[in-house]
């Protein structure tokens, strides 16, 4: 059973370009979470999605950031017009259900560097 | 007050030592608690869940004190491979019909075990 997959693992963008980060949850998992980790900081929640639905996007910046989890295919975190402050590690996690104490399994992350 | 606070360390200990990490959380209504481990430039991995009665997994013991809103992790007989950053994690309180929602991470405590 493959784990959570994220690609690309490393992404370099120039200021003003778009970044697309992909996450394929573990098989059988329908709940996806995106977190961001700035250098020397803890992980911060961004958005929680189920298939075709955004459940909670309270941690997402209001502008330039969007996320989706379509019926088919991976979840996508999209950052438009990137700025240097977007440089961070972006982790995706998935879980099979929304029960309390349910473990969230993390992918290897995408490291975004904005030049 | 931060939602989850940890001593950042670093804790530098010799092999075989016993080391304890502490963590406090601000919201008394939090329900689920975890310790994750994060190696340098890797994703967080679940070490253990923390239960009110305390729980043990080999050399690792976790304790929860709800009255003091305090979580601890004890590592006995430290190994070189224990060197990592240990993340204290609590669930959010958002309720999506029973969902645990997103996780709130502390910044982590860095442990370095020396030969």
PDB file of N, CA, C and O in Angstrom, chain A residues 9-10 31 33 35 37 40-45 48 50 55-56 58 91 95 97-109 111, chain B residues 31-34 36 38 40-44 46 49-51 87 91-107:
ATOM      1  N   UNK A   9       8.846  17.022  -5.627  1.00  0.00           N
ATOM      2  CA  UNK A   9       9.483  17.082  -4.313  1.00  0.00           C
ATOM      3  C   UNK A   9      10.171  18.429  -4.110  1.00  0.00           C
ATOM      4  O   UNK A   9      10.246  18.932  -2.982  1.00  0.00           O
ATOM      5  N   UNK A  10      10.666  18.997  -5.170  1.00  0.00           N
ATOM      6  CA  UNK A  10      11.300  20.317  -5.125  1.00  0.00           C
ATOM      7  C   UNK A  10      10.775  21.132  -6.300  1.00  0.00           C
ATOM      8  O   UNK A  10      10.621  20.607  -7.409  1.00  0.00           O
ATOM      9  N   UNK A  31      -9.813  11.867   2.902  1.00  0.00           N
ATOM     10  CA  UNK A  31      -9.659  13.136   3.606  1.00  0.00           C
ATOM     11  C   UNK A  31      -8.227  13.611   3.412  1.00  0.00           C
ATOM     12  O   UNK A  31      -7.278  12.872   3.681  1.00  0.00           O
ATOM     13  N   UNK A  33      -5.410  16.895   3.945  1.00  0.00           N
ATOM     14  CA  UNK A  33      -5.065  18.104   4.681  1.00  0.00           C
ATOM     15  C   UNK A  33      -3.763  18.659   4.102  1.00  0.00           C
ATOM     16  O   UNK A  33      -2.838  17.906   3.829  1.00  0.00           O
ATOM     17  N   UNK A  35      -0.597  21.342   4.919  1.00  0.00           N
ATOM     18  CA  UNK A  35       0.095  22.111   5.961  1.00  0.00           C
ATOM     19  C   UNK A  35       1.304  22.803   5.312  1.00  0.00           C
ATOM     20  O   UNK A  35       1.886  22.300   4.356  1.00  0.00           O
ATOM     21  N   UNK A  37       5.136  24.534   6.298  1.00  0.00           N
ATOM     22  CA  UNK A  37       6.185  24.687   7.309  1.00  0.00           C
ATOM     23  C   UNK A  37       7.212  25.684   6.791  1.00  0.00           C
ATOM     24  O   UNK A  37       7.994  25.391   5.877  1.00  0.00           O
ATOM     25  N   UNK A  40      12.421  26.970  10.114  1.00  0.00           N
ATOM     26  CA  UNK A  40      12.544  27.084  11.571  1.00  0.00           C
ATOM     27  C   UNK A  40      11.196  27.273  12.278  1.00  0.00           C
ATOM     28  O   UNK A  40      11.148  27.751  13.411  1.00  0.00           O
ATOM     29  N   UNK A  41      10.121  26.914  11.632  1.00  0.00           N
ATOM     30  CA  UNK A  41       8.793  27.053  12.234  1.00  0.00           C
ATOM     31  C   UNK A  41       8.100  25.693  12.306  1.00  0.00           C
ATOM     32  O   UNK A  41       8.529  24.716  11.706  1.00  0.00           O
ATOM     33  N   UNK A  42       7.001  25.660  13.057  1.00  0.00           N
ATOM     34  CA  UNK A  42       6.185  24.451  13.106  1.00  0.00           C
ATOM     35  C   UNK A  42       5.252  24.380  11.914  1.00  0.00           C
ATOM     36  O   UNK A  42       5.085  25.341  11.173  1.00  0.00           O
ATOM     37  N   UNK A  43       4.636  23.216  11.741  1.00  0.00           N
ATOM     38  CA  UNK A  43       3.665  23.062  10.664  1.00  0.00           C
ATOM     39  C   UNK A  43       2.395  23.848  10.989  1.00  0.00           C
ATOM     40  O   UNK A  43       1.913  23.827  12.124  1.00  0.00           O
ATOM     41  N   UNK A  44       1.854  24.513   9.972  1.00  0.00           N
ATOM     42  CA  UNK A  44       0.616  25.274  10.138  1.00  0.00           C
ATOM     43  C   UNK A  44      -0.430  24.747   9.172  1.00  0.00           C
ATOM     44  O   UNK A  44      -0.171  24.593   7.973  1.00  0.00           O
ATOM     45  N   UNK A  45      -1.618  24.484   9.704  1.00  0.00           N
ATOM     46  CA  UNK A  45      -2.724  24.003   8.891  1.00  0.00           C
ATOM     47  C   UNK A  45      -3.125  25.044   7.847  1.00  0.00           C
ATOM     48  O   UNK A  45      -3.172  26.243   8.128  1.00  0.00           O
ATOM     49  N   UNK A  48      -8.462  21.747   4.584  1.00  0.00           N
ATOM     50  CA  UNK A  48      -8.927  20.365   4.748  1.00  0.00           C
ATOM     51  C   UNK A  48      -9.978  20.111   3.668  1.00  0.00           C
ATOM     52  O   UNK A  48     -10.941  20.873   3.538  1.00  0.00           O
ATOM     53  N   UNK A  50     -12.335  17.076   1.405  1.00  0.00           N
ATOM     54  CA  UNK A  50     -12.786  15.745   1.028  1.00  0.00           C
ATOM     55  C   UNK A  50     -13.047  15.789  -0.475  1.00  0.00           C
ATOM     56  O   UNK A  50     -13.024  16.853  -1.078  1.00  0.00           O
ATOM     57  N   UNK A  55     -13.678  21.522   3.125  1.00  0.00           N
ATOM     58  CA  UNK A  55     -14.349  21.471   4.423  1.00  0.00           C
ATOM     59  C   UNK A  55     -13.930  22.646   5.296  1.00  0.00           C
ATOM     60  O   UNK A  55     -14.745  23.237   5.998  1.00  0.00           O
ATOM     61  N   UNK A  56     -12.652  22.978   5.264  1.00  0.00           N
ATOM     62  CA  UNK A  56     -12.140  24.035   6.130  1.00  0.00           C
ATOM     63  C   UNK A  56     -10.936  24.663   5.461  1.00  0.00           C
ATOM     64  O   UNK A  56      -9.942  23.971   5.241  1.00  0.00           O
ATOM     65  N   UNK A  58      -9.706  27.678   6.645  1.00  0.00           N
ATOM     66  CA  UNK A  58      -9.442  28.792   7.548  1.00  0.00           C
ATOM     67  C   UNK A  58      -7.963  29.140   7.654  1.00  0.00           C
ATOM     68  O   UNK A  58      -7.618  30.243   8.048  1.00  0.00           O
ATOM     69  N   UNK A  91       3.356  20.232   3.140  1.00  0.00           N
ATOM     70  CA  UNK A  91       3.067  18.822   3.410  1.00  0.00           C
ATOM     71  C   UNK A  91       1.584  18.554   3.235  1.00  0.00           C
ATOM     72  O   UNK A  91       0.733  19.339   3.642  1.00  0.00           O
ATOM     73  N   UNK A  95      -6.198  10.884   5.708  1.00  0.00           N
ATOM     74  CA  UNK A  95      -6.738   9.962   6.700  1.00  0.00           C
ATOM     75  C   UNK A  95      -7.947   9.254   6.093  1.00  0.00           C
ATOM     76  O   UNK A  95      -8.571   9.778   5.176  1.00  0.00           O
ATOM     77  N   UNK A  97     -10.785   8.497   7.565  1.00  0.00           N
ATOM     78  CA  UNK A  97     -12.086   8.978   8.030  1.00  0.00           C
ATOM     79  C   UNK A  97     -11.855  10.223   8.854  1.00  0.00           C
ATOM     80  O   UNK A  97     -10.730  10.696   8.998  1.00  0.00           O
ATOM     81  N   UNK A  98     -12.923  10.730   9.400  1.00  0.00           N
ATOM     82  CA  UNK A  98     -12.797  11.956  10.182  1.00  0.00           C
ATOM     83  C   UNK A  98     -13.005  11.690  11.671  1.00  0.00           C
ATOM     84  O   UNK A  98     -13.236  12.591  12.440  1.00  0.00           O
ATOM     85  N   UNK A  99     -12.873  10.418  12.053  1.00  0.00           N
ATOM     86  CA  UNK A  99     -13.074  10.122  13.484  1.00  0.00           C
ATOM     87  C   UNK A  99     -11.951  10.724  14.305  1.00  0.00           C
ATOM     88  O   UNK A  99     -10.816  10.825  13.865  1.00  0.00           O
ATOM     89  N   UNK A 100     -12.288  11.070  15.515  1.00  0.00           N
ATOM     90  CA  UNK A 100     -11.265  11.561  16.443  1.00  0.00           C
ATOM     91  C   UNK A 100     -10.205  10.473  16.638  1.00  0.00           C
ATOM     92  O   UNK A 100     -10.495   9.296  16.595  1.00  0.00           O
ATOM     93  N   UNK A 101      -9.009  10.885  16.887  1.00  0.00           N
ATOM     94  CA  UNK A 101      -7.869   9.993  17.102  1.00  0.00           C
ATOM     95  C   UNK A 101      -7.436   9.291  15.826  1.00  0.00           C
ATOM     96  O   UNK A 101      -6.540   8.458  15.861  1.00  0.00           O
ATOM     97  N   UNK A 102      -8.078   9.608  14.715  1.00  0.00           N
ATOM     98  CA  UNK A 102      -7.645   8.995  13.466  1.00  0.00           C
ATOM     99  C   UNK A 102      -6.296   9.558  13.058  1.00  0.00           C
ATOM    100  O   UNK A 102      -6.097  10.765  13.048  1.00  0.00           O
ATOM    101  N   UNK A 103      -5.384   8.672  12.721  1.00  0.00           N
ATOM    102  CA  UNK A 103      -4.041   9.117  12.370  1.00  0.00           C
ATOM    103  C   UNK A 103      -4.035   9.802  11.013  1.00  0.00           C
ATOM    104  O   UNK A 103      -4.679   9.345  10.071  1.00  0.00           O
ATOM    105  N   UNK A 104      -3.312  10.891  10.933  1.00  0.00           N
ATOM    106  CA  UNK A 104      -3.052  11.520   9.647  1.00  0.00           C
ATOM    107  C   UNK A 104      -1.664  11.103   9.180  1.00  0.00           C
ATOM    108  O   UNK A 104      -0.690  11.217   9.928  1.00  0.00           O
ATOM    109  N   UNK A 105      -1.571  10.612   7.968  1.00  0.00           N
ATOM    110  CA  UNK A 105      -0.316  10.150   7.388  1.00  0.00           C
ATOM    111  C   UNK A 105       0.201  11.222   6.434  1.00  0.00           C
ATOM    112  O   UNK A 105      -0.532  11.678   5.564  1.00  0.00           O
ATOM    113  N   UNK A 106       1.461  11.567   6.610  1.00  0.00           N
ATOM    114  CA  UNK A 106       2.029  12.666   5.860  1.00  0.00           C
ATOM    115  C   UNK A 106       2.818  12.186   4.639  1.00  0.00           C
ATOM    116  O   UNK A 106       3.481  11.141   4.681  1.00  0.00           O
ATOM    117  N   UNK A 107       2.736  12.979   3.589  1.00  0.00           N
ATOM    118  CA  UNK A 107       3.582  12.763   2.422  1.00  0.00           C
ATOM    119  C   UNK A 107       4.955  13.377   2.653  1.00  0.00           C
ATOM    120  O   UNK A 107       5.177  14.062   3.648  1.00  0.00           O
ATOM    121  N   UNK A 108       5.889  13.152   1.710  1.00  0.00           N
ATOM    122  CA  UNK A 108       7.270  13.628   1.886  1.00  0.00           C
ATOM    123  C   UNK A 108       7.427  15.130   1.728  1.00  0.00           C
ATOM    124  O   UNK A 108       8.485  15.668   2.032  1.00  0.00           O
ATOM    125  N   UNK A 109       6.380  15.803   1.259  1.00  0.00           N
ATOM    126  CA  UNK A 109       6.439  17.253   1.156  1.00  0.00           C
ATOM    127  C   UNK A 109       6.952  17.737  -0.197  1.00  0.00           C
ATOM    128  O   UNK A 109       7.629  17.016  -0.932  1.00  0.00           O
ATOM    129  N   UNK A 111       9.123  21.028  -1.462  1.00  0.00           N
ATOM    130  CA  UNK A 111       9.882  22.199  -1.023  1.00  0.00           C
ATOM    131  C   UNK A 111       9.876  23.229  -2.130  1.00  0.00           C
ATOM    132  O   UNK A 111      10.430  23.000  -3.195  1.00  0.00           O
TER     133      UNK A 111
ATOM    134  N   UNK B  31      -9.149  17.449  22.465  1.00  0.00           N
ATOM    135  CA  UNK B  31      -9.532  16.071  22.762  1.00  0.00           C
ATOM    136  C   UNK B  31      -8.485  15.028  22.404  1.00  0.00           C
ATOM    137  O   UNK B  31      -8.418  13.976  23.025  1.00  0.00           O
ATOM    138  N   UNK B  32      -7.704  15.285  21.376  1.00  0.00           N
ATOM    139  CA  UNK B  32      -6.760  14.270  20.901  1.00  0.00           C
ATOM    140  C   UNK B  32      -5.357  14.835  20.922  1.00  0.00           C
ATOM    141  O   UNK B  32      -5.138  15.991  20.571  1.00  0.00           O
ATOM    142  N   UNK B  33      -4.422  13.970  21.317  1.00  0.00           N
ATOM    143  CA  UNK B  33      -3.048  14.430  21.526  1.00  0.00           C
ATOM    144  C   UNK B  33      -2.084  13.395  20.945  1.00  0.00           C
ATOM    145  O   UNK B  33      -2.334  12.187  21.031  1.00  0.00           O
ATOM    146  N   UNK B  34      -1.001  13.908  20.381  1.00  0.00           N
ATOM    147  CA  UNK B  34      -0.057  13.024  19.701  1.00  0.00           C
ATOM    148  C   UNK B  34       1.355  13.544  19.885  1.00  0.00           C
ATOM    149  O   UNK B  34       1.574  14.736  20.079  1.00  0.00           O
ATOM    150  N   UNK B  36       4.632  13.433  17.371  1.00  0.00           N
ATOM    151  CA  UNK B  36       5.184  13.093  16.059  1.00  0.00           C
ATOM    152  C   UNK B  36       6.689  13.308  16.124  1.00  0.00           C
ATOM    153  O   UNK B  36       7.197  14.096  16.922  1.00  0.00           O
ATOM    154  N   UNK B  38      10.001  14.282  13.611  1.00  0.00           N
ATOM    155  CA  UNK B  38      10.371  14.804  12.292  1.00  0.00           C
ATOM    156  C   UNK B  38      11.886  14.814  12.178  1.00  0.00           C
ATOM    157  O   UNK B  38      12.567  15.497  12.935  1.00  0.00           O
ATOM    158  N   UNK B  40      15.349  15.684   9.941  1.00  0.00           N
ATOM    159  CA  UNK B  40      15.720  16.868   9.171  1.00  0.00           C
ATOM    160  C   UNK B  40      15.264  16.754   7.715  1.00  0.00           C
ATOM    161  O   UNK B  40      15.573  15.769   7.039  1.00  0.00           O
ATOM    162  N   UNK B  41      14.467  17.716   7.273  1.00  0.00           N
ATOM    163  CA  UNK B  41      14.005  17.816   5.893  1.00  0.00           C
ATOM    164  C   UNK B  41      13.135  16.621   5.474  1.00  0.00           C
ATOM    165  O   UNK B  41      13.058  16.261   4.308  1.00  0.00           O
ATOM    166  N   UNK B  42      12.478  16.020   6.469  1.00  0.00           N
ATOM    167  CA  UNK B  42      11.557  14.920   6.178  1.00  0.00           C
ATOM    168  C   UNK B  42      10.161  15.275   6.681  1.00  0.00           C
ATOM    169  O   UNK B  42       9.968  16.284   7.363  1.00  0.00           O
ATOM    170  N   UNK B  43       9.203  14.404   6.373  1.00  0.00           N
ATOM    171  CA  UNK B  43       7.853  14.627   6.844  1.00  0.00           C
ATOM    172  C   UNK B  43       7.696  14.166   8.292  1.00  0.00           C
ATOM    173  O   UNK B  43       8.430  13.294   8.757  1.00  0.00           O
ATOM    174  N   UNK B  44       6.698  14.727   9.006  1.00  0.00           N
ATOM    175  CA  UNK B  44       6.420  14.241  10.360  1.00  0.00           C
ATOM    176  C   UNK B  44       5.881  12.814  10.303  1.00  0.00           C
ATOM    177  O   UNK B  44       5.112  12.463   9.413  1.00  0.00           O
ATOM    178  N   UNK B  46       4.067   9.812  12.881  1.00  0.00           N
ATOM    179  CA  UNK B  46       3.442   9.585  14.170  1.00  0.00           C
ATOM    180  C   UNK B  46       4.322   8.680  15.036  1.00  0.00           C
ATOM    181  O   UNK B  46       4.693   7.583  14.631  1.00  0.00           O
ATOM    182  N   UNK B  49       0.130   8.132  19.976  1.00  0.00           N
ATOM    183  CA  UNK B  49      -0.978   8.920  20.489  1.00  0.00           C
ATOM    184  C   UNK B  49      -0.819   9.005  22.008  1.00  0.00           C
ATOM    185  O   UNK B  49      -0.118   8.189  22.614  1.00  0.00           O
ATOM    186  N   UNK B  50      -1.452   9.979  22.613  1.00  0.00           N
ATOM    187  CA  UNK B  50      -1.348  10.173  24.060  1.00  0.00           C
ATOM    188  C   UNK B  50      -2.730  10.046  24.665  1.00  0.00           C
ATOM    189  O   UNK B  50      -3.654  10.760  24.260  1.00  0.00           O
ATOM    190  N   UNK B  51      -2.865   9.157  25.640  1.00  0.00           N
ATOM    191  CA  UNK B  51      -4.147   8.912  26.273  1.00  0.00           C
ATOM    192  C   UNK B  51      -4.124   9.387  27.711  1.00  0.00           C
ATOM    193  O   UNK B  51      -3.057   9.481  28.329  1.00  0.00           O
ATOM    194  N   UNK B  87       7.618  16.586  17.883  1.00  0.00           N
ATOM    195  CA  UNK B  87       6.528  17.545  17.731  1.00  0.00           C
ATOM    196  C   UNK B  87       5.349  17.150  18.617  1.00  0.00           C
ATOM    197  O   UNK B  87       4.846  16.024  18.526  1.00  0.00           O
ATOM    198  N   UNK B  91      -5.399  18.106  18.475  1.00  0.00           N
ATOM    199  CA  UNK B  91      -6.389  18.287  17.424  1.00  0.00           C
ATOM    200  C   UNK B  91      -7.045  19.654  17.563  1.00  0.00           C
ATOM    201  O   UNK B  91      -7.019  20.255  18.630  1.00  0.00           O
ATOM    202  N   UNK B  92      -7.608  20.121  16.473  1.00  0.00           N
ATOM    203  CA  UNK B  92      -8.355  21.368  16.547  1.00  0.00           C
ATOM    204  C   UNK B  92      -9.740  21.053  17.097  1.00  0.00           C
ATOM    205  O   UNK B  92     -10.117  19.898  17.216  1.00  0.00           O
ATOM    206  N   UNK B  93     -10.479  22.065  17.374  1.00  0.00           N
ATOM    207  CA  UNK B  93     -11.800  21.851  17.946  1.00  0.00           C
ATOM    208  C   UNK B  93     -12.910  21.965  16.930  1.00  0.00           C
ATOM    209  O   UNK B  93     -14.062  21.836  17.282  1.00  0.00           O
ATOM    210  N   UNK B  94     -12.544  22.202  15.678  1.00  0.00           N
ATOM    211  CA  UNK B  94     -13.589  22.343  14.690  1.00  0.00           C
ATOM    212  C   UNK B  94     -14.322  21.025  14.549  1.00  0.00           C
ATOM    213  O   UNK B  94     -13.714  19.970  14.512  1.00  0.00           O
ATOM    214  N   UNK B  95     -15.601  21.092  14.484  1.00  0.00           N
ATOM    215  CA  UNK B  95     -16.405  19.886  14.440  1.00  0.00           C
ATOM    216  C   UNK B  95     -17.120  19.828  13.104  1.00  0.00           C
ATOM    217  O   UNK B  95     -17.989  20.627  12.814  1.00  0.00           O
ATOM    218  N   UNK B  96     -16.699  18.852  12.280  1.00  0.00           N
ATOM    219  CA  UNK B  96     -17.352  18.682  10.992  1.00  0.00           C
ATOM    220  C   UNK B  96     -18.239  17.453  11.076  1.00  0.00           C
ATOM    221  O   UNK B  96     -18.106  16.512  10.320  1.00  0.00           O
ATOM    222  N   UNK B  97     -19.116  17.466  12.060  1.00  0.00           N
ATOM    223  CA  UNK B  97     -19.945  16.278  12.265  1.00  0.00           C
ATOM    224  C   UNK B  97     -19.124  15.160  12.853  1.00  0.00           C
ATOM    225  O   UNK B  97     -19.221  14.022  12.424  1.00  0.00           O
ATOM    226  N   UNK B  98     -18.310  15.489  13.860  1.00  0.00           N
ATOM    227  CA  UNK B  98     -17.530  14.450  14.521  1.00  0.00           C
ATOM    228  C   UNK B  98     -16.097  14.400  14.084  1.00  0.00           C
ATOM    229  O   UNK B  98     -15.331  13.593  14.578  1.00  0.00           O
ATOM    230  N   UNK B  99     -15.712  15.271  13.182  1.00  0.00           N
ATOM    231  CA  UNK B  99     -14.355  15.193  12.657  1.00  0.00           C
ATOM    232  C   UNK B  99     -13.341  15.733  13.652  1.00  0.00           C
ATOM    233  O   UNK B  99     -13.595  16.667  14.377  1.00  0.00           O
ATOM    234  N   UNK B 100     -12.171  15.134  13.635  1.00  0.00           N
ATOM    235  CA  UNK B 100     -11.078  15.692  14.420  1.00  0.00           C
ATOM    236  C   UNK B 100     -10.532  16.936  13.773  1.00  0.00           C
ATOM    237  O   UNK B 100      -9.870  17.729  14.415  1.00  0.00           O
ATOM    238  N   UNK B 101     -10.781  17.117  12.487  1.00  0.00           N
ATOM    239  CA  UNK B 101     -10.287  18.306  11.816  1.00  0.00           C
ATOM    240  C   UNK B 101      -8.784  18.321  11.703  1.00  0.00           C
ATOM    241  O   UNK B 101      -8.133  17.292  11.647  1.00  0.00           O
ATOM    242  N   UNK B 102      -8.226  19.528  11.700  1.00  0.00           N
ATOM    243  CA  UNK B 102      -6.806  19.649  11.477  1.00  0.00           C
ATOM    244  C   UNK B 102      -6.024  19.517  12.776  1.00  0.00           C
ATOM    245  O   UNK B 102      -6.570  19.623  13.871  1.00  0.00           O
ATOM    246  N   UNK B 103      -4.747  19.281  12.626  1.00  0.00           N
ATOM    247  CA  UNK B 103      -3.843  19.167  13.761  1.00  0.00           C
ATOM    248  C   UNK B 103      -3.124  20.489  13.994  1.00  0.00           C
ATOM    249  O   UNK B 103      -2.835  21.230  13.064  1.00  0.00           O
ATOM    250  N   UNK B 104      -2.850  20.758  15.277  1.00  0.00           N
ATOM    251  CA  UNK B 104      -2.097  21.950  15.656  1.00  0.00           C
ATOM    252  C   UNK B 104      -0.751  21.489  16.185  1.00  0.00           C
ATOM    253  O   UNK B 104      -0.706  20.720  17.155  1.00  0.00           O
ATOM    254  N   UNK B 105       0.303  21.939  15.556  1.00  0.00           N
ATOM    255  CA  UNK B 105       1.648  21.481  15.881  1.00  0.00           C
ATOM    256  C   UNK B 105       2.392  22.493  16.730  1.00  0.00           C
ATOM    257  O   UNK B 105       2.329  23.707  16.489  1.00  0.00           O
ATOM    258  N   UNK B 106       3.142  21.982  17.713  1.00  0.00           N
ATOM    259  CA  UNK B 106       4.143  22.806  18.354  1.00  0.00           C
ATOM    260  C   UNK B 106       5.333  22.955  17.412  1.00  0.00           C
ATOM    261  O   UNK B 106       5.428  22.256  16.404  1.00  0.00           O
ATOM    262  N   UNK B 107       6.258  23.852  17.765  1.00  0.00           N
ATOM    263  CA  UNK B 107       7.422  24.062  16.911  1.00  0.00           C
ATOM    264  C   UNK B 107       8.412  22.912  16.991  1.00  0.00           C
ATOM    265  O   UNK B 107       9.271  22.773  16.135  1.00  0.00           O
TER     266      UNK B 107
END
